[in-house]
Tab-separated table of C-alpha atoms in Angstrom:
chain	number	residue	atom	x	y	z
A	1	UNK	CA	104.260	121.702	-123.940
A	2	UNK	CA	102.413	121.045	-120.674
A	3	UNK	CA	101.480	124.245	-118.866
A	4	UNK	CA	102.504	125.050	-115.311
A	5	UNK	CA	98.879	124.920	-114.143
A	6	UNK	CA	98.359	121.401	-115.517
A	7	UNK	CA	101.492	120.154	-113.726
A	8	UNK	CA	100.324	121.643	-110.411
A	9	UNK	CA	96.870	120.066	-110.922
A	10	UNK	CA	98.370	116.629	-111.609
A	11	UNK	CA	100.636	116.811	-108.551
A	12	UNK	CA	97.672	117.937	-106.419
A	13	UNK	CA	95.598	114.961	-107.617
A	14	UNK	CA	98.417	112.497	-106.796
A	15	UNK	CA	98.854	114.064	-103.331
A	16	UNK	CA	95.097	113.976	-102.728
A	17	UNK	CA	94.842	110.301	-103.703
A	18	UNK	CA	97.683	109.461	-101.319
A	19	UNK	CA	95.970	111.284	-98.452
A	20	UNK	CA	92.646	109.560	-99.218
A	21	UNK	CA	94.312	106.141	-98.960
A	22	UNK	CA	95.613	107.019	-95.497
A	23	UNK	CA	92.256	108.499	-94.379
A	24	UNK	CA	90.312	105.469	-95.658
A	25	UNK	CA	92.887	103.189	-94.006
A	26	UNK	CA	93.886	101.569	-97.281
A	27	UNK	CA	97.443	102.169	-96.131
A	28	UNK	CA	98.879	102.058	-92.625
A	29	UNK	CA	99.402	105.437	-91.009
A	30	UNK	CA	103.067	106.464	-90.799
A	31	UNK	CA	104.627	106.150	-87.339
A	32	UNK	CA	106.004	109.598	-86.352
A	33	UNK	CA	109.260	108.507	-84.700
A	34	UNK	CA	111.762	111.141	-83.583
A	35	UNK	CA	114.118	110.138	-86.395
A	36	UNK	CA	111.361	110.310	-89.014
A	37	UNK	CA	110.263	113.734	-87.783
A	38	UNK	CA	113.851	115.032	-87.784
A	39	UNK	CA	114.672	113.742	-91.266
A	40	UNK	CA	111.336	114.869	-92.726
A	41	UNK	CA	111.640	118.301	-91.101
A	42	UNK	CA	115.181	118.708	-92.439
A	43	UNK	CA	114.038	117.650	-95.919
A	44	UNK	CA	111.205	120.205	-95.749
A	45	UNK	CA	113.710	122.905	-94.759
A	46	UNK	CA	115.994	121.955	-97.656
A	47	UNK	CA	112.997	122.072	-100.003
A	48	UNK	CA	112.110	125.549	-98.728
A	49	UNK	CA	115.684	126.754	-99.279
A	50	UNK	CA	115.748	125.375	-102.829
A	51	UNK	CA	112.354	126.966	-103.539
A	52	UNK	CA	113.563	130.369	-102.330
A	53	UNK	CA	116.792	130.119	-104.352
A	54	UNK	CA	114.899	129.113	-107.522
A	55	UNK	CA	112.449	132.011	-107.020
A	56	UNK	CA	115.231	134.537	-106.446
A	57	UNK	CA	117.030	133.342	-109.591
A	58	UNK	CA	113.805	133.800	-111.569
A	59	UNK	CA	113.339	130.167	-112.638
A	60	UNK	CA	109.677	130.060	-111.544
A	61	UNK	CA	108.855	127.529	-114.260
A	62	UNK	CA	110.887	124.959	-112.248
A	63	UNK	CA	108.924	125.431	-109.017
A	64	UNK	CA	106.282	122.704	-109.734
A	65	UNK	CA	109.092	120.192	-110.283
A	66	UNK	CA	110.644	120.748	-106.844
A	67	UNK	CA	108.091	118.368	-105.315
A	68	UNK	CA	109.626	115.620	-107.476
A	69	UNK	CA	112.952	116.154	-105.707
A	70	UNK	CA	111.613	114.933	-102.352
A	71	UNK	CA	113.438	111.556	-102.506
A	72	UNK	CA	116.674	113.497	-103.079
A	73	UNK	CA	115.862	115.891	-100.212
A	74	UNK	CA	115.157	112.951	-97.873
A	75	UNK	CA	118.452	111.315	-98.872
A	76	UNK	CA	120.361	114.572	-98.286
A	77	UNK	CA	118.657	115.067	-94.898
A	78	UNK	CA	119.521	111.503	-93.874
A	79	UNK	CA	123.174	112.019	-94.879
A	80	UNK	CA	123.344	115.276	-92.904
A	81	UNK	CA	122.093	113.567	-89.733
A	82	UNK	CA	123.953	110.261	-90.241
A	83	UNK	CA	126.995	111.084	-88.018
A	84	UNK	CA	124.749	112.217	-85.146
A	85	UNK	CA	122.449	109.229	-85.670
A	86	UNK	CA	125.398	106.807	-85.509
A	87	UNK	CA	126.672	108.272	-82.222
A	88	UNK	CA	123.204	108.206	-80.632
A	89	UNK	CA	122.610	104.610	-81.773
A	90	UNK	CA	125.915	103.489	-80.262
A	91	UNK	CA	125.050	105.164	-76.936
A	92	UNK	CA	121.569	103.610	-76.827
A	93	UNK	CA	122.905	100.107	-77.509
A	94	UNK	CA	125.755	100.504	-75.014
A	95	UNK	CA	123.219	101.506	-72.355
A	96	UNK	CA	121.072	98.450	-73.120
A	97	UNK	CA	124.174	96.212	-73.046
A	98	UNK	CA	125.228	97.521	-69.619
A	99	UNK	CA	121.737	97.046	-68.179
A	100	UNK	CA	121.460	93.515	-69.626
A	101	UNK	CA	124.877	92.556	-68.190
A	102	UNK	CA	123.648	93.574	-64.734
A	103	UNK	CA	120.767	91.057	-65.003
A	104	UNK	CA	122.561	87.756	-65.559
A	105	UNK	CA	119.706	85.763	-63.952
A	106	UNK	CA	117.199	87.011	-66.520
A	107	UNK	CA	115.779	84.607	-69.122
A	108	UNK	CA	115.474	85.987	-72.642
A	109	UNK	CA	113.874	84.124	-75.529
A	110	UNK	CA	114.966	85.635	-78.850
A	111	UNK	CA	112.764	85.021	-81.882
A	112	UNK	CA	114.025	85.624	-85.413
A	113	UNK	CA	113.536	84.348	-88.943
A	114	UNK	CA	112.429	85.462	-92.389
A	115	UNK	CA	108.722	84.922	-91.662
A	116	UNK	CA	106.472	84.210	-88.683
A	117	UNK	CA	108.442	86.112	-86.030
A	118	UNK	CA	105.486	88.017	-84.589
A	119	UNK	CA	103.151	85.007	-84.612
A	120	UNK	CA	105.778	82.810	-82.931
A	121	UNK	CA	106.518	85.507	-80.355
A	122	UNK	CA	102.821	85.808	-79.470
A	123	UNK	CA	102.389	82.016	-79.264
A	124	UNK	CA	105.368	81.712	-76.904
A	125	UNK	CA	103.981	84.545	-74.765
A	126	UNK	CA	100.589	82.795	-74.654
A	127	UNK	CA	102.099	79.444	-73.600
A	128	UNK	CA	104.186	81.158	-70.889
A	129	UNK	CA	101.511	83.605	-69.741
A	130	UNK	CA	101.525	82.220	-66.187
A	131	UNK	CA	105.133	83.423	-65.898
A	132	UNK	CA	104.030	86.939	-66.955
A	133	UNK	CA	106.709	87.507	-69.608
A	134	UNK	CA	107.563	90.932	-70.976
A	135	UNK	CA	107.072	90.848	-74.746
A	136	UNK	CA	108.272	93.297	-77.370
A	137	UNK	CA	105.296	95.287	-78.686
A	138	UNK	CA	104.108	95.311	-82.302
A	139	UNK	CA	106.592	96.632	-84.879
A	140	UNK	CA	109.454	96.744	-82.340
A	141	UNK	CA	112.101	94.404	-83.747
A	142	UNK	CA	114.959	96.641	-84.966
A	143	UNK	CA	118.173	97.119	-83.004
A	144	UNK	CA	117.277	100.613	-81.765
A	145	UNK	CA	113.651	99.777	-81.046
A	146	UNK	CA	114.619	96.671	-79.068
A	147	UNK	CA	117.472	98.483	-77.265
A	148	UNK	CA	115.167	101.314	-76.145
A	149	UNK	CA	112.419	98.898	-75.094
A	150	UNK	CA	114.826	96.628	-73.203
A	151	UNK	CA	116.417	99.585	-71.394
A	152	UNK	CA	113.009	100.875	-70.303
A	153	UNK	CA	111.946	97.438	-69.071
A	154	UNK	CA	115.176	96.782	-67.180
A	155	UNK	CA	114.955	100.145	-65.425
A	156	UNK	CA	111.431	99.206	-64.330
A	157	UNK	CA	112.758	95.820	-63.158
A	158	UNK	CA	115.470	97.544	-61.143
A	159	UNK	CA	112.808	99.581	-59.380
A	160	UNK	CA	110.704	96.468	-58.813
A	161	UNK	CA	113.639	94.554	-57.294
A	162	UNK	CA	114.224	97.317	-54.788
A	163	UNK	CA	110.557	97.335	-53.846
A	164	UNK	CA	109.729	93.634	-53.856
A	165	UNK	CA	111.843	90.710	-52.662
A	166	UNK	CA	109.557	88.284	-54.546
A	167	UNK	CA	110.991	89.609	-57.816
A	168	UNK	CA	114.428	88.350	-56.757
A	169	UNK	CA	113.137	84.803	-56.381
A	170	UNK	CA	111.426	84.991	-59.801
A	171	UNK	CA	113.836	86.342	-62.423
A	172	UNK	CA	112.203	88.243	-65.239
A	173	UNK	CA	111.277	86.498	-68.480
A	174	UNK	CA	111.508	88.364	-71.784
A	175	UNK	CA	110.353	87.353	-75.256
A	176	UNK	CA	112.102	89.494	-77.856
A	177	UNK	CA	111.334	89.654	-81.557
A	178	UNK	CA	114.515	90.302	-83.544
A	179	UNK	CA	114.353	91.440	-87.173
A	180	UNK	CA	117.203	91.860	-89.648
A	181	UNK	CA	117.333	94.357	-92.484
A	182	UNK	CA	121.081	94.207	-93.144
A	183	UNK	CA	123.848	91.672	-92.690
A	184	UNK	CA	125.143	91.537	-89.105
A	185	UNK	CA	122.090	93.075	-87.399
A	186	UNK	CA	121.097	89.889	-85.546
A	187	UNK	CA	124.660	89.557	-84.200
A	188	UNK	CA	124.546	93.204	-83.144
A	189	UNK	CA	121.225	92.713	-81.342
A	190	UNK	CA	122.469	89.555	-79.640
A	191	UNK	CA	125.357	91.586	-78.195
A	192	UNK	CA	122.952	93.449	-75.898
A	193	UNK	CA	119.837	91.222	-75.821
A	194	UNK	CA	121.962	88.160	-74.982
A	195	UNK	CA	119.210	85.555	-75.599
A	196	UNK	CA	119.162	82.593	-73.220
A	197	UNK	CA	117.158	80.637	-75.792
A	198	UNK	CA	116.910	81.260	-79.528
A	199	UNK	CA	114.065	80.485	-81.914
A	200	UNK	CA	114.638	80.627	-85.683
A	201	UNK	CA	111.338	80.269	-87.528
A	202	UNK	CA	112.723	79.976	-91.061
A	203	UNK	CA	115.628	81.276	-93.119
A	204	UNK	CA	114.348	82.418	-96.508
A	205	UNK	CA	116.393	83.182	-99.616
A	206	UNK	CA	116.512	86.889	-98.733
A	207	UNK	CA	118.429	86.059	-95.528
A	208	UNK	CA	120.772	83.297	-96.698
């Protein structure tokens, strides 16, 4: 039977190798979004509670195995926050939809497809650079990411229109990358992005 010390050593080695890959940039660093921090923090709290309960009950031999329950803890944390997350998402998208509806003269080029979205977006932005388009930044192509970005940009545009009459004669141009992870997400994004022009790079088997 494998001793408790050997199990702890093996888990420590696996954790160390994972950290080394991040430090040596063999893997991309995780992006600490508010949602990720909330879910991870909740999972850590659940892990702490389970650890305390196991210790109180005297099952110390099970403590090294608690680390293996992290996928379960993450899933439980996500389920706990899901109702709140759904309400917040709906509010964010409704806000973006209202702001977009107030800018009917705005030109939006939506870019989607199974591959090549980012490259196509950057090429379009390069061709239209004289028009100074606003372009979604790297890794922003989900419904919440795009909704937050669009809301921020439209609030800035509102301020600019009040300050500069030239902005009224030159409606804003946006190039928006739109990614889909589940069925219906492109339709959902179109409900508040409202693309004037659409670009579909390619529809692969995963998106048919």
